[in-house]
Amino acid sequence: MCKGLAALPHTCLERAKEIKSKLGTLLQKPESAIDLIIPYPEKPEKPTKAQKPSPEEAWQWRNSLEKLLQNPYGLASFRNFLQSEFSEENIEFWIACEDYKKIKLPAKMAEKAKKIYEEFIQSEAPKEVSRYNFCFPFNQVNIDHFTKSVTMKNLVEPSVSTFDLAQKRIFILMEKDSLPRYVRSDIYQELIK
């Protein structure tokens, strides 16, 4: 992160990020302008009261991102850590894919697939998955061109596995990059005491 950005208060950085996301939405292609007028219906997130894990349980997370993400407290802690580094796009994409897999109705599935595509995959999306932004390099989900192409082909007929390849790619990236940083963080170190 730029040294200048680190000096700003956390609330200013969050606000700048929110403004960037909204500007990205406004700059999208005209065919998605209708979505600005008629937003997607959002289900409010149910607050989960996650129980703090024992130090022994938290210790297991250091070698298993899967165990970390399966634990509600672990997921929340990991997400908070990534937010503190302004790099939560990968976990947001992973969570969006997990939520997508739970959808049973084809119409709802197509609606959610479109939303994920527009937020993370589409060119010029607010959190585009396949480009590098030099102004905000910490706001990118990282998938390669091949993965993006496969995902876009899967969107023709959305199914439970539409985002599987992209989600797996993001999981591997988080496992190799984000998890080691999380394990070294104060947030995690407090859990294993």
Rosetta silent file (secondary structure, phi, psi, omega in degrees, C-alpha in Angstrom):
SEQUENCE: MCKGLAALPHTCLERAKEIKSKLGTLLQKPESAIDLIIPYPEKPEKPTKAQKPSPEEAWQWRNSLEKLLQNPYGLASFRNFLQSEFSEENIEFWIACEDYKKIKLPAKMAEKAKKIYEEFIQSEAPKEVSRYNFCFPFNQVNIDHFTKSVTMKNLVEPSVSTFDLAQKRIFILMEKDSLPRYVRSDIYQELIK
SCORE:     score description
SCORE:     0.000 S_00000001
   1 L     0.000  146.280  178.660    0.000    0.000    0.000 S_00000001
   2 L   -61.948  144.178  179.409    1.201    3.540   -0.707 S_00000001
   3 H   -62.541  -35.607  179.011    2.725    5.254    2.311 S_00000001
   4 H   -63.241  -39.365  179.108    0.389    8.215    1.771 S_00000001
   5 H   -67.163  -36.405 -178.218   -2.682    5.992    1.930 S_00000001
   6 H   -64.242  -25.516 -178.297   -1.507    4.369    5.154 S_00000001
   7 H   -79.452  -18.293 -179.552   -1.476    7.784    6.834 S_00000001
   8 L   -74.507  149.077  175.650   -5.161    8.425    6.112 S_00000001
   9 L   -63.271  149.786 -177.824   -7.771    7.490    8.698 S_00000001
  10 H   -54.517  -40.546 -178.013   -9.495    4.152    8.080 S_00000001
  11 H   -65.100  -36.324  178.185  -12.885    5.839    7.511 S_00000001
  12 H   -65.426  -42.827 -179.969  -11.472    8.053    4.739 S_00000001
  13 H   -65.454  -40.308  177.884  -10.003    5.045    2.963 S_00000001
  14 H   -63.508  -42.474  179.740  -13.277    3.132    3.245 S_00000001
  15 H   -64.142  -41.909  178.339  -15.192    6.124    1.853 S_00000001
  16 H   -62.115  -40.295  179.095  -12.738    6.465   -1.056 S_00000001
  17 H   -65.127  -42.040  178.727  -13.162    2.794   -1.825 S_00000001
  18 H   -62.578  -43.118  178.739  -16.962    3.127   -1.751 S_00000001
  19 H   -64.030  -41.786  178.527  -16.819    6.117   -4.106 S_00000001
  20 H   -60.101  -43.244 -179.994  -14.505    4.218   -6.466 S_00000001
  21 H   -63.406  -43.872  179.846  -16.931    1.315   -6.558 S_00000001
  22 H   -65.755  -39.905  177.438  -19.890    3.600   -7.309 S_00000001
  23 H   -63.904  -40.134  177.484  -17.951    5.409  -10.030 S_00000001
  24 H   -59.832  -39.680  178.579  -17.043    2.066  -11.569 S_00000001
  25 H   -65.070  -43.666 -179.222  -20.726    1.178  -11.639 S_00000001
  26 H   -66.718  -29.171 -178.428  -21.642    4.472  -13.307 S_00000001
  27 L   -84.415   -0.704  178.923  -18.931    4.028  -15.924 S_00000001
  28 L   -64.362  164.928 -179.030  -20.254    0.634  -16.990 S_00000001
  29 L   -59.492  150.943 -176.114  -21.649    0.173  -20.467 S_00000001
  30 H   -56.901  -32.034 -177.031  -25.097    1.719  -21.193 S_00000001
  31 H   -63.044  -18.876  177.584  -26.887   -1.651  -21.470 S_00000001
  32 H   -97.739    6.415 -179.563  -26.455   -2.115  -17.724 S_00000001
  33 H   -63.137  -30.587  178.775  -27.786    1.378  -16.934 S_00000001
  34 H   -59.637  -31.363 -179.236  -31.239   -0.095  -16.264 S_00000001
  35 H   -69.217  -22.432  176.126  -29.718   -1.908  -13.307 S_00000001
  36 H   -74.060  -30.836 -179.167  -28.855    1.462  -11.752 S_00000001
  37 H   -82.197  -42.383 -179.285  -32.519    2.459  -11.939 S_00000001
  38 L  -116.678   88.084 -176.912  -33.942   -0.916  -10.879 S_00000001
  39 L   -69.102  159.644  177.018  -31.433   -2.427   -8.450 S_00000001
  40 L   -66.020  141.031  174.933  -31.345   -6.115   -7.645 S_00000001
  41 L   -70.807  127.389 -179.168  -33.398   -7.116   -4.639 S_00000001
  42 L  -105.452  137.023  172.138  -30.957   -7.892   -1.867 S_00000001
  43 L   -85.187  130.819  176.859  -31.616  -10.221    0.988 S_00000001
  44 L   -65.064  138.486  179.362  -30.387   -8.705    4.215 S_00000001
  45 L   -69.287  134.081  177.453  -27.551  -10.720    5.652 S_00000001
  46 L   -80.405  123.319  178.472  -28.543  -12.631    8.728 S_00000001
  47 L   -67.482  127.056  178.471  -26.152  -11.791   11.518 S_00000001
  48 L  -102.631  133.831  177.079  -24.574  -14.989   12.731 S_00000001
  49 L   -91.568   92.766 -178.141  -23.412  -15.218   16.266 S_00000001
  50 L   -84.375  133.720  179.288  -20.203  -17.083   15.737 S_00000001
  51 L   -82.685  134.942  179.072  -18.597  -18.576   18.784 S_00000001
  52 L   -61.818  132.718 -177.837  -14.935  -17.761   19.270 S_00000001
  53 L   -75.920  160.953  173.593  -12.893  -20.877   18.549 S_00000001
  54 L   -70.611  157.053  176.710  -10.534  -22.500   20.990 S_00000001
  55 H   -56.408  -34.311  179.865   -6.840  -21.737   20.410 S_00000001
  56 H   -65.777  -42.471  178.898   -6.429  -25.361   19.282 S_00000001
  57 H   -66.160  -44.893  179.307   -9.148  -25.015   16.652 S_00000001
  58 H   -63.287  -33.473  179.230   -7.784  -21.688   15.424 S_00000001
  59 H   -59.833  -34.847 -179.023   -4.308  -23.253   15.261 S_00000001
  60 H   -66.425  -23.941 -178.504   -5.599  -25.711   12.624 S_00000001
  61 H   -65.971  -26.224 -175.574   -6.486  -22.824   10.315 S_00000001
  62 H   -59.686  -24.505 -179.070   -2.836  -21.992    9.687 S_00000001
  63 H  -115.594    4.393 -177.077   -2.601  -24.997    7.353 S_00000001
  64 L  -146.276   99.048  175.667   -6.165  -25.209    6.073 S_00000001
  65 H   -62.988  -33.454  179.280   -7.998  -22.367    4.401 S_00000001
  66 H   -59.934  -46.424  178.404  -10.918  -24.750    3.969 S_00000001
  67 H   -64.368  -39.059  178.875  -11.260  -25.222    7.747 S_00000001
  68 H   -60.995  -46.803 -176.591  -10.921  -21.475    8.272 S_00000001
  69 H   -73.600  -22.880  177.732  -13.685  -20.673    5.768 S_00000001
  70 H   -76.716  -21.391 -179.366  -15.999  -23.375    7.156 S_00000001
  71 L   -90.928  120.384 -178.132  -15.910  -21.796   10.595 S_00000001
  72 H   -54.987  -40.034  179.008  -18.227  -18.733   10.828 S_00000001
  73 H   -68.980  -41.143  178.782  -15.888  -16.989   13.276 S_00000001
  74 H   -62.070  -45.247  178.891  -12.879  -17.871   11.146 S_00000001
  75 H   -60.903  -46.248  179.854  -14.533  -16.557    7.989 S_00000001
  76 H   -62.894  -42.373  179.760  -15.513  -13.300    9.720 S_00000001
  77 H   -64.453  -44.470  178.963  -12.032  -12.895   11.180 S_00000001
  78 H   -63.395  -43.220  179.528  -10.348  -13.593    7.822 S_00000001
  79 H   -63.632  -43.549  177.323  -12.686  -11.186    6.052 S_00000001
  80 H   -60.519  -40.833  177.559  -12.000   -8.455    8.640 S_00000001
  81 H   -60.837  -47.073 -179.320   -8.277   -8.996    8.161 S_00000001
  82 H   -65.150  -36.309  176.470   -8.586   -8.673    4.379 S_00000001
  83 H   -63.881  -38.260  179.830  -10.734   -5.551    4.783 S_00000001
  84 H   -65.060  -23.488  177.072   -8.038   -4.032    6.994 S_00000001
  85 L   -98.248    3.413 -177.257   -5.617   -4.551    4.093 S_00000001
  86 L    55.829   42.966 -179.958   -8.148   -3.283    1.525 S_00000001
  87 L  -136.939   39.050 -175.288   -7.946   -6.615   -0.284 S_00000001
  88 L   -85.569   -0.754 -176.461  -11.307   -8.209    0.444 S_00000001
  89 H   -59.539  -38.988 -179.529  -12.399   -8.601   -3.196 S_00000001
  90 H   -63.561  -45.022 -179.345  -11.187  -12.196   -3.408 S_00000001
  91 H   -70.251  -34.056  176.897  -13.114  -13.300   -0.320 S_00000001
  92 H   -63.937  -40.933  177.932  -16.173  -11.334   -1.474 S_00000001
  93 H   -65.186  -44.462 -179.687  -16.068  -13.161   -4.799 S_00000001
  94 H   -60.602  -44.981  179.249  -15.618  -16.524   -3.037 S_00000001
  95 H   -64.398  -42.527  178.594  -18.581  -15.805   -0.714 S_00000001
  96 H   -59.482  -40.159  178.004  -20.729  -14.647   -3.644 S_00000001
  97 H   -66.235  -39.870  178.159  -19.965  -17.963   -5.394 S_00000001
  98 H   -64.064  -43.509  177.724  -20.874  -19.940   -2.259 S_00000001
  99 H   -62.970  -40.234  179.997  -24.171  -18.058   -1.969 S_00000001
 100 H   -59.662  -40.603 -178.319  -24.818  -18.639   -5.667 S_00000001
 101 H   -64.838  -20.197 -178.458  -24.440  -22.421   -5.234 S_00000001
 102 L   -84.000  -11.471 -177.272  -27.274  -22.433   -2.681 S_00000001
 103 L   -75.064  133.595 -178.760  -29.818  -21.043   -5.163 S_00000001
 104 L  -103.068  -36.931 -176.209  -32.338  -23.610   -6.416 S_00000001
 105 L   -78.773  128.166 -178.790  -34.618  -21.631   -8.755 S_00000001
 106 H   -56.055  -39.096 -179.623  -33.220  -21.158  -12.300 S_00000001
 107 H   -65.286  -42.946  178.324  -34.530  -17.580  -12.587 S_00000001
 108 H   -66.706  -37.720  179.080  -32.895  -16.571   -9.300 S_00000001
 109 H   -62.654  -44.366  179.258  -29.715  -18.381  -10.345 S_00000001
 110 H   -63.975  -40.092  179.088  -29.571  -16.427  -13.623 S_00000001
 111 H   -62.883  -46.716 -179.741  -30.181  -13.160  -11.741 S_00000001
 112 H   -68.075  -38.233  178.266  -27.386  -13.861   -9.235 S_00000001
 113 H   -61.082  -41.736  178.686  -25.013  -15.050  -12.001 S_00000001
 114 H   -62.669  -42.995 -179.038  -25.590  -11.754  -13.811 S_00000001
 115 H   -64.109  -44.636  178.692  -24.903   -9.810  -10.645 S_00000001
 116 H   -62.397  -43.690  178.756  -21.643  -11.695   -9.949 S_00000001
 117 H   -58.091  -48.482 -176.544  -20.598  -11.223  -13.570 S_00000001
 118 H   -69.296  -31.043 -178.428  -21.266   -7.489  -13.483 S_00000001
 119 H   -83.314  -35.142 -171.459  -19.569   -6.958  -10.126 S_00000001
 120 H  -118.903  -25.441 -168.582  -16.466   -9.124  -10.561 S_00000001
 121 H  -113.270  -41.542 -176.758  -15.912  -10.345  -14.136 S_00000001
 122 L   -55.111  144.341  174.794  -17.269   -7.913  -16.740 S_00000001
 123 L   -57.716  136.147 -178.921  -14.786   -5.461  -18.299 S_00000001
 124 L    68.560   17.697  176.396  -14.808   -2.216  -16.327 S_00000001
 125 L   -68.299  154.122 -179.045  -16.694   -3.862  -13.451 S_00000001
 126 L   -56.624  -33.262  179.949  -16.261   -2.177  -10.041 S_00000001
 127 L  -127.161   48.755 -172.887  -14.255   -5.166   -8.798 S_00000001
 128 L   -52.865  137.890 -172.361  -13.139   -6.554  -12.153 S_00000001
 129 L   -88.229  -11.515 -171.537  -11.428   -9.900  -11.840 S_00000001
 130 L  -127.422   21.623  176.785   -9.008   -9.847  -14.756 S_00000001
 131 L  -134.128  164.490  179.179   -7.285   -6.510  -14.909 S_00000001
 132 L  -110.778  125.824 -178.652   -4.757   -4.615  -12.847 S_00000001
 133 L  -103.759  115.110 -176.622   -5.680   -1.142  -11.665 S_00000001
 134 L   -72.157  -23.134  177.445   -2.615    1.014  -11.026 S_00000001
 135 L   -77.984  -38.546 -178.723   -4.611    3.549   -8.982 S_00000001
 136 L  -131.089   66.239 -175.446   -6.174    0.899   -6.736 S_00000001
 137 L   -65.221  -14.513 -178.717   -4.020   -2.245   -7.202 S_00000001
 138 L   -89.122    4.387 -177.352   -5.380   -3.703   -3.964 S_00000001
 139 L  -108.949   33.343 -175.318   -8.951   -3.854   -5.320 S_00000001
 140 L  -120.276  134.567  167.428   -8.614   -6.701   -7.784 S_00000001
 141 L   -87.066  140.248 -170.497   -9.845  -10.244   -7.790 S_00000001
 142 L  -112.160  100.930  169.620   -7.275  -12.198   -9.720 S_00000001
 143 L  -127.643  151.165 -177.908   -8.314  -14.666  -12.410 S_00000001
 144 L   -83.267  172.039 -177.132   -6.544  -15.267  -15.678 S_00000001
 145 H   -61.081  -42.661 -179.793   -7.929  -14.790  -19.191 S_00000001
 146 H   -60.160  -46.506 -179.860   -8.606  -18.516  -19.696 S_00000001
 147 H   -62.830  -40.943  177.872  -10.611  -18.744  -16.458 S_00000001
 148 H   -62.431  -43.042 -179.667  -12.557  -15.618  -17.387 S_00000001
 149 H   -62.992  -44.860  179.393  -13.359  -17.082  -20.826 S_00000001
 150 H   -62.177  -43.481 -179.841  -14.566  -20.389  -19.374 S_00000001
 151 H   -62.914  -42.536  179.959  -16.710  -18.556  -16.831 S_00000001
 152 H   -64.428  -37.133  176.474  -18.240  -16.347  -19.508 S_00000001
 153 H   -65.693  -38.264  179.145  -19.124  -19.438  -21.586 S_00000001
 154 H   -65.168  -24.795 -178.338  -20.732  -20.999  -18.507 S_00000001
 155 L   -71.193  -15.939  178.852  -22.933  -17.917  -18.120 S_00000001
 156 L   -60.292  -42.497  175.464  -24.837  -18.795  -21.321 S_00000001
 157 L  -130.724   86.125 -176.494  -26.678  -21.462  -19.328 S_00000001
 158 L   -55.912  137.114  175.628  -26.091  -20.754  -15.629 S_00000001
 159 L  -141.193  177.420 -179.947  -25.776  -23.814  -13.407 S_00000001
 160 L   -57.827  -29.151 -175.978  -24.482  -24.566   -9.921 S_00000001
 161 L   -97.301   12.180 -176.758  -20.988  -25.002  -11.403 S_00000001
 162 L   -53.176  -43.532 -174.668  -20.905  -21.766  -13.453 S_00000001
 163 L  -104.009   10.665 -174.595  -18.228  -20.130  -11.297 S_00000001
 164 H   -55.518  -47.767 -177.796  -16.405  -23.267  -10.086 S_00000001
 165 H   -63.545  -46.279  179.557  -13.174  -22.712  -12.040 S_00000001
 166 H   -64.155  -41.267 -179.659  -12.932  -19.048  -11.076 S_00000001
 167 H   -65.097  -39.697  178.768  -13.776  -19.808   -7.436 S_00000001
 168 H   -64.071  -41.357  178.752  -11.125  -22.538   -7.311 S_00000001
 169 H   -61.456  -42.821  179.295   -8.547  -20.139   -8.766 S_00000001
 170 H   -68.238  -39.072  177.930   -9.402  -17.536   -6.118 S_00000001
 171 H   -59.229  -47.333 -179.677   -9.301  -20.166   -3.358 S_00000001
 172 H   -61.621  -41.884  178.497   -5.783  -21.213   -4.421 S_00000001
 173 H   -62.413  -44.975  179.358   -4.671  -17.593   -4.535 S_00000001
 174 H   -64.657  -38.117 -179.973   -6.033  -16.905   -1.045 S_00000001
 175 H   -63.521  -39.638 -176.787   -4.440  -20.107    0.229 S_00000001
 176 H   -86.854  -27.143 -173.895   -1.010  -19.157   -1.104 S_00000001
 177 H  -112.022  -56.617 -173.443   -1.110  -15.401   -0.525 S_00000001
 178 H   -74.196  -42.270 -177.882   -3.778  -14.221    1.927 S_00000001
 179 H   -59.615  -47.513  178.645   -3.710  -17.103    4.439 S_00000001
 180 H   -59.900  -36.579  177.609    0.035  -16.766    5.241 S_00000001
 181 H   -67.855  -40.626  178.811   -0.425  -13.012    5.796 S_00000001
 182 H   -61.766  -44.712 -178.324   -3.473  -13.672    7.982 S_00000001
 183 H   -61.887  -30.714  178.143   -1.560  -16.236   10.077 S_00000001
 184 H   -84.168   -9.488 -175.041    1.156  -13.628   10.734 S_00000001
 185 L   -74.818  159.424  175.824   -1.406  -10.949   11.664 S_00000001
 186 H   -64.626  -34.473  179.868   -2.215   -9.736   15.162 S_00000001
 187 H   -56.720  -49.030 -178.975   -5.857  -10.755   14.586 S_00000001
 188 H   -72.225  -41.449 -177.967   -4.879  -14.410   14.220 S_00000001
 189 H   -59.771  -33.380  176.869   -2.142  -14.337   16.854 S_00000001
 190 H   -67.579  -33.205 -178.999   -4.705  -13.222   19.450 S_00000001
 191 H   -69.585  -30.880 -175.699   -6.898  -16.232   18.576 S_00000001
 192 L   -93.712    2.905  177.680   -4.190  -18.807   19.228 S_00000001
 193 L   -76.668    0.000    0.000   -3.139  -17.400   22.613 S_00000001
